[in-house]
Amino acid sequence: MHNPGHRFQAQDRFADGAQYIAGRLTKGTSGRTHAVVDPATGDEVYTYELAGTADVDAAVAAAREAFPGWSGATPGERSDALHRFAAVLAERAEEFAQAESLQCGKPLKLTREFDVPGTIDNAAFFAGAARHLQGQSAGEYSGDHTSYVRREAIGVVGSIAPWNYPLQMAAWKILPAIAAGNTIVLKPAELTPLTSLLFAEAATQAGIPDGVVNIVTGLGKEAGEHLVGHPDVAMTSFTGSTAVGKRVAEIATSTVKRLHLELGGKAPFVVFDDADLDAAVHGAVAGSLINTGQDCTAATRAYVQRPLHDEFVRRTAALMESVRLGDPFAPGTDLGPLISHAQRDRVAGFVDRARGYARVVTGGVVPEGDLKRGAYYAPTLVADAAQDSEIVQAEIFGPVLVVLPFDTDDEGIALANDTPYGLAASAWSRDVYRANRATREIKAGCVWVNDHIPIISEMPHGGYKASGFGKDMSTYSFEEYTQVKHVMFDNTAVAEKDWHRTIFGDRP
Ligand code: NAD
């Protein structure tokens, strides 16, 4: 079970268990175990005891106990702790990169240059933002009173995260919540607990009090649903598929909780006929293959105006064919496996069904040779599919890009908007008016112009339509993780207020 080739020895490192409650690792008490599998080899690298409902209860109790102290700390004190947190993450960056690459199969260059630095930057951002929590300034709006608004933490937040970016999702959920003074219980995906546990340990190392950050690693149906429905949890923040998000919403709504949903995506990539074709081709390959396509904002549907369409297909296929699949830990690997063999088979199923109604230009195969043990799938380009076909409409979550032509600008924008999702999109043009129109009319939480994928801590991330509601990152996330209270002081000091006459007595 141990993999001596890897620097991160999960079984030794987390021998004490995969639950982090009140500042220490413990074993789950569900009575069931789960194996973390290295998707590049199919080897089991860590077996742990899953959390049951009692572990969720213990984590929520720890978070509840920590809440008065943490929410009562000054913004400056929380900011100092988050600055120390960012520093600990930076010191331990390589360990995080190794663990994330091991459990997800991400090439080390991706975890070292994207997942881990992005997480450190998020911590640094929220360290600063913690001191900028503001309400409306005071004023005498009624004449006889002074009003002001307090922005307050909500309480214990219950968060649920997916497996595609386990470290960044833990950071996106935990950092704004605790910067605003909440305490949190996070349930990572059962496939990928390692970096959430490291993240919680780093919080303790930075001096963040026990119970502020807790991790319960269990199954969605058991630990997840119990966390969402828990009476002592004040808010649910969920990132994952739209199907599970609907179930989470039902439970959260029936217990009247604040709800933040970051769900699936099917991002369009609209190339107008004046675009820089070279830039669009490079952007399409990088934007569709990032994280082996398991990215909710990945470019999935390229709409290319007819004069550029055939050349775009030819050059995109050629560039996809140059991408090097391989061992995530080997230098020179561009693309790793999918998260699991089951996910690989699911992706292959979408492409195989599409062969009946579309053309697979490149890819569409499981690589032979050494890679066969892992969950690898070749970068795949599909053309000639109808707009209403499954491959164009459904979230595939793999290294698959579908290309469709369009004629008029109106048609390109209409096609871009024609799925239930609305998380992200890009428009490619050298005409500022055309590009600006696309940014206004495409219904998505983020529209890039002449690029696709970059994210920054200062800017909000979140969906429109079936991609959910609420924002991660940026100070906009404080709208989710705080509640505002109106405080109103009487300034008259009189016992008989003028408005009392509407209840008793007559106006003189
Ligand atoms: P998923 O919905 O299957 O699982 C997400 C999490 O929910 C996991 O922790 C899982 O254990 C838990 N879960 C499952 N059933 C549950 C239930 N009944 N109650 C409570 N929790 C439950 O998603 P996934 O396969 O892990 O991740 C891929 C999906 O996540 C894709 O749809 C992708 O688009 C989405 N995603 C969205 C964003 C975004 O920001 N919008 C970011 C990353 C991933």
Coordinates of C-alpha atoms in Angstrom, one line a residue, residues 4 75 91 112 224 256 294 318 394 410 417 501:
P4 CA 8.0 4.7 -1.6
P75 CA -10.5 42.1 13.2
E91 CA 6.8 27.4 4.4
R112 CA 3.3 24.0 -7.4
G224 CA -22.7 15.5 4.4
V256 CA -33.9 27.6 7.3
Q294 CA -12.1 18.7 -14.3
A318 CA -2.8 19.4 -33.5
A394 CA -24.1 18.1 -20.3
D410 CA -26.3 37.4 -32.4
N417 CA -26.3 31.2 -23.4
R501 CA -50.5 58.1 19.0

